[in-house]
mmCIF file with all atom_site columns, C-alpha atoms in Angstrom:
data_model
loop_
_atom_site.group_PDB
_atom_site.id
_atom_site.type_symbol
_atom_site.label_atom_id
_atom_site.label_alt_id
_atom_site.label_comp_id
_atom_site.label_asym_id
_atom_site.label_entity_id
_atom_site.label_seq_id
_atom_site.pdbx_PDB_ins_code
_atom_site.Cartn_x
_atom_site.Cartn_y
_atom_site.Cartn_z
_atom_site.occupancy
_atom_site.B_iso_or_equiv
_atom_site.pdbx_formal_charge
_atom_site.auth_seq_id
_atom_site.auth_comp_id
_atom_site.auth_asym_id
_atom_site.auth_atom_id
_atom_site.pdbx_PDB_model_num
ATOM 1   C CA . MET A 1 1   ? -15.533 16.057  -14.923 1.00 0.00 ? 1   MET A CA 1
ATOM 2   C CA . ARG A 1 2   ? -12.029 15.906  -13.200 1.00 0.00 ? 2   ARG A CA 1
ATOM 3   C CA . ALA A 1 3   ? -9.968  14.469  -16.050 1.00 0.00 ? 3   ALA A CA 1
ATOM 4   C CA . ALA A 1 4   ? -6.605  14.974  -17.471 1.00 0.00 ? 4   ALA A CA 1
ATOM 5   C CA . THR A 1 5   ? -4.389  13.860  -20.565 1.00 0.00 ? 5   THR A CA 1
ATOM 6   C CA . VAL A 1 6   ? -0.532  14.515  -20.609 1.00 0.00 ? 6   VAL A CA 1
ATOM 7   C CA . GLU A 1 7   ? 1.871   13.318  -23.302 1.00 0.00 ? 7   GLU A CA 1
ATOM 8   C CA . ARG A 1 8   ? 5.451   13.161  -23.071 1.00 0.00 ? 8   ARG A CA 1
ATOM 9   C CA . LYS A 1 9   ? 8.122   12.492  -25.488 1.00 0.00 ? 9   LYS A CA 1
ATOM 10  C CA . THR A 1 10  ? 11.922  11.397  -24.522 1.00 0.00 ? 10  THR A CA 1
ATOM 11  C CA . ARG A 1 11  ? 14.550  9.601   -26.435 1.00 0.00 ? 11  ARG A CA 1
ATOM 12  C CA . GLU A 1 12  ? 13.430  6.969   -24.272 1.00 0.00 ? 12  GLU A CA 1
ATOM 13  C CA . THR A 1 13  ? 10.071  6.877   -24.176 1.00 0.00 ? 13  THR A CA 1
ATOM 14  C CA . GLU A 1 14  ? 7.030   8.222   -25.793 1.00 0.00 ? 14  GLU A CA 1
ATOM 15  C CA . ILE A 1 15  ? 3.847   8.293   -23.569 1.00 0.00 ? 15  ILE A CA 1
ATOM 16  C CA . PHE A 1 16  ? 0.301   9.506   -23.389 1.00 0.00 ? 16  PHE A CA 1
ATOM 17  C CA . VAL A 1 17  ? -2.292  8.929   -20.712 1.00 0.00 ? 17  VAL A CA 1
ATOM 18  C CA . ALA A 1 18  ? -5.497  9.669   -20.255 1.00 0.00 ? 18  ALA A CA 1
ATOM 19  C CA . LEU A 1 19  ? -7.467  9.514   -17.149 1.00 0.00 ? 19  LEU A CA 1
ATOM 20  C CA . GLU A 1 20  ? -10.845 10.239  -15.603 1.00 0.00 ? 20  GLU A CA 1
ATOM 21  C CA . LEU A 1 21  ? -10.980 10.424  -11.850 1.00 0.00 ? 21  LEU A CA 1
ATOM 22  C CA . ASP A 1 22  ? -14.670 9.913   -11.455 1.00 0.00 ? 22  ASP A CA 1
ATOM 23  C CA . GLY A 1 23  ? -15.148 6.969   -13.863 1.00 0.00 ? 23  GLY A CA 1
ATOM 24  C CA . SER A 1 24  ? -15.762 3.318   -13.724 1.00 0.00 ? 24  SER A CA 1
ATOM 25  C CA . GLY A 1 25  ? -12.464 1.820   -13.997 1.00 0.00 ? 25  GLY A CA 1
ATOM 26  C CA . ASP A 1 26  ? -12.320 1.405   -17.469 1.00 0.00 ? 26  ASP A CA 1
ATOM 27  C CA . TYR A 1 27  ? -8.825  0.838   -18.898 1.00 0.00 ? 27  TYR A CA 1
ATOM 28  C CA . ASP A 1 28  ? -7.234  0.174   -22.331 1.00 0.00 ? 28  ASP A CA 1
ATOM 29  C CA . ILE A 1 29  ? -2.890  -0.074  -21.636 1.00 0.00 ? 29  ILE A CA 1
ATOM 30  C CA . GLU A 1 30  ? -0.427  -1.000  -23.661 1.00 0.00 ? 30  GLU A CA 1
ATOM 31  C CA . THR A 1 31  ? 3.267   -0.422  -22.686 1.00 0.00 ? 31  THR A CA 1
ATOM 32  C CA . GLY A 1 32  ? 5.102   -3.066  -24.288 1.00 0.00 ? 32  GLY A CA 1
ATOM 33  C CA . ILE A 1 33  ? 5.398   -5.039  -20.756 1.00 0.00 ? 33  ILE A CA 1
ATOM 34  C CA . GLY A 1 34  ? 2.603   -8.064  -20.360 1.00 0.00 ? 34  GLY A CA 1
ATOM 35  C CA . PHE A 1 35  ? 3.041   -8.279  -16.646 1.00 0.00 ? 35  PHE A CA 1
ATOM 36  C CA . PHE A 1 36  ? 3.139   -4.027  -16.066 1.00 0.00 ? 36  PHE A CA 1
ATOM 37  C CA . ASP A 1 37  ? -0.026  -3.809  -17.938 1.00 0.00 ? 37  ASP A CA 1
ATOM 38  C CA . HIS A 1 38  ? -1.638  -6.236  -15.754 1.00 0.00 ? 38  HIS A CA 1
ATOM 39  C CA . MET A 1 39  ? -0.774  -4.284  -12.534 1.00 0.00 ? 39  MET A CA 1
ATOM 40  C CA . LEU A 1 40  ? -1.820  -1.173  -14.284 1.00 0.00 ? 40  LEU A CA 1
ATOM 41  C CA . GLU A 1 41  ? -5.149  -2.485  -15.461 1.00 0.00 ? 41  GLU A CA 1
ATOM 42  C CA . ALA A 1 42  ? -6.009  -3.774  -11.766 1.00 0.00 ? 42  ALA A CA 1
ATOM 43  C CA . PHE A 1 43  ? -4.817  -0.161  -10.414 1.00 0.00 ? 43  PHE A CA 1
ATOM 44  C CA . ALA A 1 44  ? -7.390  1.042   -12.908 1.00 0.00 ? 44  ALA A CA 1
ATOM 45  C CA . LYS A 1 45  ? -10.235 -1.267  -12.057 1.00 0.00 ? 45  LYS A CA 1
ATOM 46  C CA . HIS A 1 46  ? -9.949  -0.801  -8.089  1.00 0.00 ? 46  HIS A CA 1
ATOM 47  C CA . SER A 1 47  ? -9.244  2.907   -8.175  1.00 0.00 ? 47  SER A CA 1
ATOM 48  C CA . MET A 1 48  ? -12.568 3.233   -10.164 1.00 0.00 ? 48  MET A CA 1
ATOM 49  C CA . ILE A 1 49  ? -10.291 5.387   -12.615 1.00 0.00 ? 49  ILE A CA 1
ATOM 50  C CA . ASP A 1 50  ? -10.614 5.232   -16.503 1.00 0.00 ? 50  ASP A CA 1
ATOM 51  C CA . LEU A 1 51  ? -7.281  5.077   -17.853 1.00 0.00 ? 51  LEU A CA 1
ATOM 52  C CA . LYS A 1 52  ? -5.496  4.718   -21.069 1.00 0.00 ? 52  LYS A CA 1
ATOM 53  C CA . ILE A 1 53  ? -2.157  4.400   -21.598 1.00 0.00 ? 53  ILE A CA 1
ATOM 54  C CA . ARG A 1 54  ? 0.312   4.310   -24.611 1.00 0.00 ? 54  ARG A CA 1
ATOM 55  C CA . CYS A 1 55  ? 3.704   3.897   -24.059 1.00 0.00 ? 55  CYS A CA 1
ATOM 56  C CA . GLU A 1 56  ? 6.629   2.945   -26.841 1.00 0.00 ? 56  GLU A CA 1
ATOM 57  C CA . GLY A 1 57  ? 9.991   2.831   -24.752 1.00 0.00 ? 57  GLY A CA 1
ATOM 58  C CA . ASP A 1 58  ? 13.663  1.578   -25.324 1.00 0.00 ? 58  ASP A CA 1
ATOM 59  C CA . LEU A 1 59  ? 12.581  -1.939  -24.309 1.00 0.00 ? 59  LEU A CA 1
ATOM 60  C CA . HIS A 1 60  ? 15.691  -3.121  -26.172 1.00 0.00 ? 60  HIS A CA 1
ATOM 61  C CA . ILE A 1 61  ? 18.105  -1.659  -23.652 1.00 0.00 ? 61  ILE A CA 1
ATOM 62  C CA . ASP A 1 62  ? 15.263  -2.857  -20.326 1.00 0.00 ? 62  ASP A CA 1
ATOM 63  C CA . MET A 1 63  ? 12.241  -1.878  -19.154 1.00 0.00 ? 63  MET A CA 1
ATOM 64  C CA . HIS A 1 64  ? 13.301  0.794   -16.416 1.00 0.00 ? 64  HIS A CA 1
ATOM 65  C CA . HIS A 1 65  ? 12.572  4.109   -18.386 1.00 0.00 ? 65  HIS A CA 1
ATOM 66  C CA . THR A 1 66  ? 9.360   2.411   -19.531 1.00 0.00 ? 66  THR A CA 1
ATOM 67  C CA . VAL A 1 67  ? 8.144   1.912   -15.937 1.00 0.00 ? 67  VAL A CA 1
ATOM 68  C CA . GLU A 1 68  ? 9.733   4.968   -14.644 1.00 0.00 ? 68  GLU A CA 1
ATOM 69  C CA . ASP A 1 69  ? 8.046   7.247   -16.980 1.00 0.00 ? 69  ASP A CA 1
ATOM 70  C CA . VAL A 1 70  ? 4.721   5.941   -17.334 1.00 0.00 ? 70  VAL A CA 1
ATOM 71  C CA . GLY A 1 71  ? 4.474   6.452   -13.489 1.00 0.00 ? 71  GLY A CA 1
ATOM 72  C CA . ILE A 1 72  ? 5.744   10.115  -13.926 1.00 0.00 ? 72  ILE A CA 1
ATOM 73  C CA . VAL A 1 73  ? 3.129   10.859  -16.881 1.00 0.00 ? 73  VAL A CA 1
ATOM 74  C CA . MET A 1 74  ? 0.391   9.158   -14.716 1.00 0.00 ? 74  MET A CA 1
ATOM 75  C CA . GLY A 1 75  ? 1.037   11.019  -11.548 1.00 0.00 ? 75  GLY A CA 1
ATOM 76  C CA . GLN A 1 76  ? 1.078   14.473  -13.939 1.00 0.00 ? 76  GLN A CA 1
ATOM 77  C CA . ALA A 1 77  ? -2.281  13.486  -15.077 1.00 0.00 ? 77  ALA A CA 1
ATOM 78  C CA . ALA A 1 78  ? -3.439  12.738  -11.488 1.00 0.00 ? 78  ALA A CA 1
ATOM 79  C CA . ALA A 1 79  ? -1.934  15.886  -10.540 1.00 0.00 ? 79  ALA A CA 1
ATOM 80  C CA . LYS A 1 80  ? -3.920  17.957  -13.175 1.00 0.00 ? 80  LYS A CA 1
ATOM 81  C CA . ALA A 1 81  ? -7.265  16.247  -12.836 1.00 0.00 ? 81  ALA A CA 1
ATOM 82  C CA . LEU A 1 82  ? -7.226  16.629  -8.823  1.00 0.00 ? 82  LEU A CA 1
ATOM 83  C CA . GLY A 1 83  ? -6.040  20.263  -9.720  1.00 0.00 ? 83  GLY A CA 1
ATOM 84  C CA . ASP A 1 84  ? -6.497  22.309  -6.389  1.00 0.00 ? 84  ASP A CA 1
ATOM 85  C CA . CYS A 1 85  ? -7.750  19.184  -4.281  1.00 0.00 ? 85  CYS A CA 1
ATOM 86  C CA . ALA A 1 86  ? -11.203 21.395  -2.903  1.00 0.00 ? 86  ALA A CA 1
ATOM 87  C CA . GLY A 1 87  ? -13.626 18.944  -1.349  1.00 0.00 ? 87  GLY A CA 1
ATOM 88  C CA . VAL A 1 88  ? -11.899 15.656  -1.682  1.00 0.00 ? 88  VAL A CA 1
ATOM 89  C CA . ARG A 1 89  ? -11.623 13.447  1.214   1.00 0.00 ? 89  ARG A CA 1
ATOM 90  C CA . ARG A 1 90  ? -7.813  13.833  1.170   1.00 0.00 ? 90  ARG A CA 1
ATOM 91  C CA . PHE A 1 91  ? -6.669  10.442  3.113   1.00 0.00 ? 91  PHE A CA 1
ATOM 92  C CA . GLY A 1 92  ? -7.132  6.972   2.238   1.00 0.00 ? 92  GLY A CA 1
ATOM 93  C CA . ALA A 1 93  ? -6.224  3.334   3.472   1.00 0.00 ? 93  ALA A CA 1
ATOM 94  C CA . SER A 1 94  ? -6.822  -0.043  2.616   1.00 0.00 ? 94  SER A CA 1
ATOM 95  C CA . TYR A 1 95  ? -5.600  -3.676  3.220   1.00 0.00 ? 95  TYR A CA 1
ATOM 96  C CA . ILE A 1 96  ? -5.732  -6.016  0.693   1.00 0.00 ? 96  ILE A CA 1
ATOM 97  C CA . PRO A 1 97  ? -5.473  -9.674  1.091   1.00 0.00 ? 97  PRO A CA 1
ATOM 98  C CA . MET A 1 98  ? -4.317  -12.042 -1.804  1.00 0.00 ? 98  MET A CA 1
ATOM 99  C CA . ASP A 1 99  ? -3.986  -16.112 -1.069  1.00 0.00 ? 99  ASP A CA 1
ATOM 100 C CA . GLU A 1 100 ? -1.189  -15.900 1.567   1.00 0.00 ? 100 GLU A CA 1
ATOM 101 C CA . THR A 1 101 ? -0.201  -12.487 0.925   1.00 0.00 ? 101 THR A CA 1
ATOM 102 C CA . LEU A 1 102 ? -1.385  -9.027  2.957   1.00 0.00 ? 102 LEU A CA 1
ATOM 103 C CA . SER A 1 103 ? -0.309  -5.660  2.023   1.00 0.00 ? 103 SER A CA 1
ATOM 104 C CA . ARG A 1 104 ? -1.454  -2.249  2.905   1.00 0.00 ? 104 ARG A CA 1
ATOM 105 C CA . ALA A 1 105 ? -1.325  1.147   1.663   1.00 0.00 ? 105 ALA A CA 1
ATOM 106 C CA . ALA A 1 106 ? -1.841  4.789   3.249   1.00 0.00 ? 106 ALA A CA 1
ATOM 107 C CA . ILE A 1 107 ? -2.229  7.728   0.996   1.00 0.00 ? 107 ILE A CA 1
ATOM 108 C CA . ASP A 1 108 ? -2.740  11.685  1.608   1.00 0.00 ? 108 ASP A CA 1
ATOM 109 C CA . ILE A 1 109 ? -3.412  13.943  -1.147  1.00 0.00 ? 109 ILE A CA 1
ATOM 110 C CA . SER A 1 110 ? -1.027  16.452  0.272   1.00 0.00 ? 110 SER A CA 1
ATOM 111 C CA . LYS A 1 111 ? 0.911   18.132  -2.483  1.00 0.00 ? 111 LYS A CA 1
ATOM 112 C CA . ARG A 1 112 ? 4.101   16.930  -0.234  1.00 0.00 ? 112 ARG A CA 1
ATOM 113 C CA . PRO A 1 113 ? 5.018   13.788  -2.290  1.00 0.00 ? 113 PRO A CA 1
ATOM 114 C CA . TYR A 1 114 ? 6.719   11.281  -0.358  1.00 0.00 ? 114 TYR A CA 1
ATOM 115 C CA . LEU A 1 115 ? 7.317   7.521   -0.564  1.00 0.00 ? 115 LEU A CA 1
ATOM 116 C CA . VAL A 1 116 ? 7.743   4.784   2.076   1.00 0.00 ? 116 VAL A CA 1
ATOM 117 C CA . TRP A 1 117 ? 8.281   1.300   0.791   1.00 0.00 ? 117 TRP A CA 1
ATOM 118 C CA . ARG A 1 118 ? 8.457   -1.637  3.017   1.00 0.00 ? 118 ARG A CA 1
ATOM 119 C CA . VAL A 1 119 ? 8.025   -4.323  0.082   1.00 0.00 ? 119 VAL A CA 1
ATOM 120 C CA . ASN A 1 120 ? 10.856  -7.133  -0.313  1.00 0.00 ? 120 ASN A CA 1
ATOM 121 C CA . PHE A 1 121 ? 10.971  -9.812  -3.098  1.00 0.00 ? 121 PHE A CA 1
ATOM 122 C CA . ALA A 1 122 ? 11.858  -13.110 -3.004  1.00 0.00 ? 122 ALA A CA 1
ATOM 123 C CA . ARG A 1 123 ? 12.486  -13.341 -6.616  1.00 0.00 ? 123 ARG A CA 1
ATOM 124 C CA . PRO A 1 124 ? 14.550  -10.711 -8.712  1.00 0.00 ? 124 PRO A CA 1
ATOM 125 C CA . LYS A 1 125 ? 11.672  -11.308 -11.922 1.00 0.00 ? 125 LYS A CA 1
ATOM 126 C CA . VAL A 1 126 ? 8.203   -11.797 -12.687 1.00 0.00 ? 126 VAL A CA 1
ATOM 127 C CA . GLY A 1 127 ? 7.976   -13.434 -16.230 1.00 0.00 ? 127 GLY A CA 1
ATOM 128 C CA . ASP A 1 128 ? 10.586  -11.262 -17.919 1.00 0.00 ? 128 ASP A CA 1
ATOM 129 C CA . MET A 1 129 ? 9.992   -7.983  -15.375 1.00 0.00 ? 129 MET A CA 1
ATOM 130 C CA . ASP A 1 130 ? 12.671  -6.843  -12.523 1.00 0.00 ? 130 ASP A CA 1
ATOM 131 C CA . THR A 1 131 ? 10.961  -6.620  -9.217  1.00 0.00 ? 131 THR A CA 1
ATOM 132 C CA . GLU A 1 132 ? 12.850  -3.968  -8.349  1.00 0.00 ? 132 GLU A CA 1
ATOM 133 C CA . LEU A 1 133 ? 11.225  -1.631  -10.805 1.00 0.00 ? 133 LEU A CA 1
ATOM 134 C CA . PHE A 1 134 ? 8.035   -1.756  -9.029  1.00 0.00 ? 134 PHE A CA 1
ATOM 135 C CA . LYS A 1 135 ? 9.532   0.945   -6.212  1.00 0.00 ? 135 LYS A CA 1
ATOM 136 C CA . GLU A 1 136 ? 10.429  2.966   -9.398  1.00 0.00 ? 136 GLU A CA 1
ATOM 137 C CA . TRP A 1 137 ? 7.045   3.160   -10.468 1.00 0.00 ? 137 TRP A CA 1
ATOM 138 C CA . PHE A 1 138 ? 5.396   3.544   -7.088  1.00 0.00 ? 138 PHE A CA 1
ATOM 139 C CA . HIS A 1 139 ? 7.882   6.461   -6.389  1.00 0.00 ? 139 HIS A CA 1
ATOM 140 C CA . ALA A 1 140 ? 7.482   8.077   -9.664  1.00 0.00 ? 140 ALA A CA 1
ATOM 141 C CA . PHE A 1 141 ? 3.394   7.940   -9.502  1.00 0.00 ? 141 PHE A CA 1
ATOM 142 C CA . ALA A 1 142 ? 3.934   9.536   -5.679  1.00 0.00 ? 142 ALA A CA 1
ATOM 143 C CA . MET A 1 143 ? 6.273   12.133  -6.564  1.00 0.00 ? 143 MET A CA 1
ATOM 144 C CA . ASN A 1 144 ? 4.209   13.328  -9.682  1.00 0.00 ? 144 ASN A CA 1
ATOM 145 C CA . ALA A 1 145 ? 0.770   13.290  -8.361  1.00 0.00 ? 145 ALA A CA 1
ATOM 146 C CA . GLY A 1 146 ? 1.639   14.832  -5.029  1.00 0.00 ? 146 GLY A CA 1
ATOM 147 C CA . LEU A 1 147 ? 0.577   12.077  -2.702  1.00 0.00 ? 147 LEU A CA 1
ATOM 148 C CA . THR A 1 148 ? 2.460   11.059  0.593   1.00 0.00 ? 148 THR A CA 1
ATOM 149 C CA . LEU A 1 149 ? 2.018   7.246   -0.075  1.00 0.00 ? 149 LEU A CA 1
ATOM 150 C CA . HIS A 1 150 ? 3.096   4.369   2.323   1.00 0.00 ? 150 HIS A CA 1
ATOM 151 C CA . VAL A 1 151 ? 2.993   0.752   0.870   1.00 0.00 ? 151 VAL A CA 1
ATOM 152 C CA . GLU A 1 152 ? 3.791   -2.243  2.689   1.00 0.00 ? 152 GLU A CA 1
ATOM 153 C CA . ASN A 1 153 ? 3.921   -6.086  2.092   1.00 0.00 ? 153 ASN A CA 1
ATOM 154 C CA . LEU A 1 154 ? 2.781   -7.346  5.754   1.00 0.00 ? 154 LEU A CA 1
ATOM 155 C CA . TYR A 1 155 ? 3.575   -10.954 4.709   1.00 0.00 ? 155 TYR A CA 1
ATOM 156 C CA . GLY A 1 156 ? 3.082   -13.584 1.924   1.00 0.00 ? 156 GLY A CA 1
ATOM 157 C CA . GLU A 1 157 ? 5.385   -15.733 -0.302  1.00 0.00 ? 157 GLU A CA 1
ATOM 158 C CA . ASN A 1 158 ? 4.328   -15.423 -3.885  1.00 0.00 ? 158 ASN A CA 1
ATOM 159 C CA . THR A 1 159 ? 5.906   -12.794 -5.563  1.00 0.00 ? 159 THR A CA 1
ATOM 160 C CA . HIS A 1 160 ? 3.036   -12.197 -7.955  1.00 0.00 ? 160 HIS A CA 1
ATOM 161 C CA . HIS A 1 161 ? 0.707   -12.242 -5.178  1.00 0.00 ? 161 HIS A CA 1
ATOM 162 C CA . ILE A 1 162 ? 2.849   -9.532  -3.028  1.00 0.00 ? 162 ILE A CA 1
ATOM 163 C CA . ILE A 1 163 ? 2.938   -7.237  -5.975  1.00 0.00 ? 163 ILE A CA 1
ATOM 164 C CA . GLU A 1 164 ? -0.572  -7.370  -7.268  1.00 0.00 ? 164 GLU A CA 1
ATOM 165 C CA . SER A 1 165 ? -1.675  -7.097  -3.537  1.00 0.00 ? 165 SER A CA 1
ATOM 166 C CA . CYS A 1 166 ? 0.093   -3.665  -3.582  1.00 0.00 ? 166 CYS A CA 1
ATOM 167 C CA . PHE A 1 167 ? -1.377  -2.279  -6.614  1.00 0.00 ? 167 PHE A CA 1
ATOM 168 C CA . LYS A 1 168 ? -4.498  -2.988  -5.451  1.00 0.00 ? 168 LYS A CA 1
ATOM 169 C CA . ALA A 1 169 ? -4.183  -1.866  -1.894  1.00 0.00 ? 169 ALA A CA 1
ATOM 170 C CA . THR A 1 170 ? -2.992  1.449   -3.283  1.00 0.00 ? 170 THR A CA 1
ATOM 171 C CA . ALA A 1 171 ? -5.639  1.968   -6.072  1.00 0.00 ? 171 ALA A CA 1
ATOM 172 C CA . ARG A 1 172 ? -8.425  1.152   -3.159  1.00 0.00 ? 172 ARG A CA 1
ATOM 173 C CA . ALA A 1 173 ? -6.677  3.793   -0.878  1.00 0.00 ? 173 ALA A CA 1
ATOM 174 C CA . PHE A 1 174 ? -6.461  6.470   -3.891  1.00 0.00 ? 174 PHE A CA 1
ATOM 175 C CA . ARG A 1 175 ? -9.893  5.959   -4.409  1.00 0.00 ? 175 ARG A CA 1
ATOM 176 C CA . GLN A 1 176 ? -10.809 6.790   -0.842  1.00 0.00 ? 176 GLN A CA 1
ATOM 177 C CA . ALA A 1 177 ? -8.520  9.942   -0.930  1.00 0.00 ? 177 ALA A CA 1
ATOM 178 C CA . LEU A 1 178 ? -9.661  11.243  -4.277  1.00 0.00 ? 178 LEU A CA 1
ATOM 179 C CA . GLU A 1 179 ? -13.802 10.909  -3.404  1.00 0.00 ? 179 GLU A CA 1
ATOM 180 C CA . MET A 1 180 ? -15.344 14.262  -3.094  1.00 0.00 ? 180 MET A CA 1
ATOM 181 C CA . ASP A 1 181 ? -16.395 14.494  0.744   1.00 0.00 ? 181 ASP A CA 1
ATOM 182 C CA . PRO A 1 182 ? -20.160 15.162  1.084   1.00 0.00 ? 182 PRO A CA 1
ATOM 183 C CA . ARG A 1 183 ? -19.646 17.102  4.447   1.00 0.00 ? 183 ARG A CA 1
ATOM 184 C CA . SER A 1 184 ? -16.938 19.094  2.902   1.00 0.00 ? 184 SER A CA 1
ATOM 185 C CA . ASP A 1 185 ? -17.801 22.857  2.455   1.00 0.00 ? 185 ASP A CA 1
ATOM 186 C CA . GLY A 1 186 ? -15.826 22.498  -0.990  1.00 0.00 ? 186 GLY A CA 1
ATOM 187 C CA . GLY A 1 187 ? -12.467 24.026  0.482   1.00 0.00 ? 187 GLY A CA 1
ATOM 188 C CA . ALA A 1 188 ? -8.998  22.816  0.590   1.00 0.00 ? 188 ALA A CA 1
ATOM 189 C CA . PRO A 1 189 ? -9.259  19.722  3.439   1.00 0.00 ? 189 PRO A CA 1
ATOM 190 C CA . SER A 1 190 ? -6.827  21.505  5.391   1.00 0.00 ? 190 SER A CA 1
ATOM 191 C CA . THR A 1 191 ? -6.391  24.132  8.755   1.00 0.00 ? 191 THR A CA 1
ATOM 192 C CA . LYS A 1 192 ? -4.012  26.101  6.518   1.00 0.00 ? 192 LYS A CA 1
ATOM 193 C CA . GLY A 1 193 ? -6.795  26.855  3.498   1.00 0.00 ? 193 GLY A CA 1
ATOM 194 C CA . SER A 1 194 ? -4.496  25.090  0.963   1.00 0.00 ? 194 SER A CA 1
ATOM 195 C CA . LEU A 1 195 ? -2.931  21.982  -0.135  1.00 0.00 ? 195 LEU A CA 1
#
């Protein structure tokens, strides 16, 4: 079972994340931010990762710490569950259409974290949530999970659709990358012998 639990407590947030990489997409998520919960639920469903998140953050200040710190802890849990990454496919990519919108994501479970973010929003908020915070989540998740992650919105108009298609594309790409490769010899998917 490739599973992990991580807890993190600071003056700004208190977070618990439990995930199972070889799950069925079950989720139980409470961050105090409704739209963010919706996106994380979509991520769990489409990555087929079982995901439980509890976060109590300083929302009386703003949502930044909650969003970024959830990304940090999710990334740490994913890295812990992946371990040495022996036998995984390593790479994944996905295009996701959502009505008028098309977004794509590509992932390398490389242990060399990097984010390329080519996503722009016409609106500064979706509901009460600042759209600039989504880049913070993707960056925190990629850095702490050890992913090279490229996310790009190719076109679209509706901000909700753009954000949701980015989460779903990343989820599907991650699902491909973390799957065990039946043709692998069980070692690291690298000519170096390790990631």
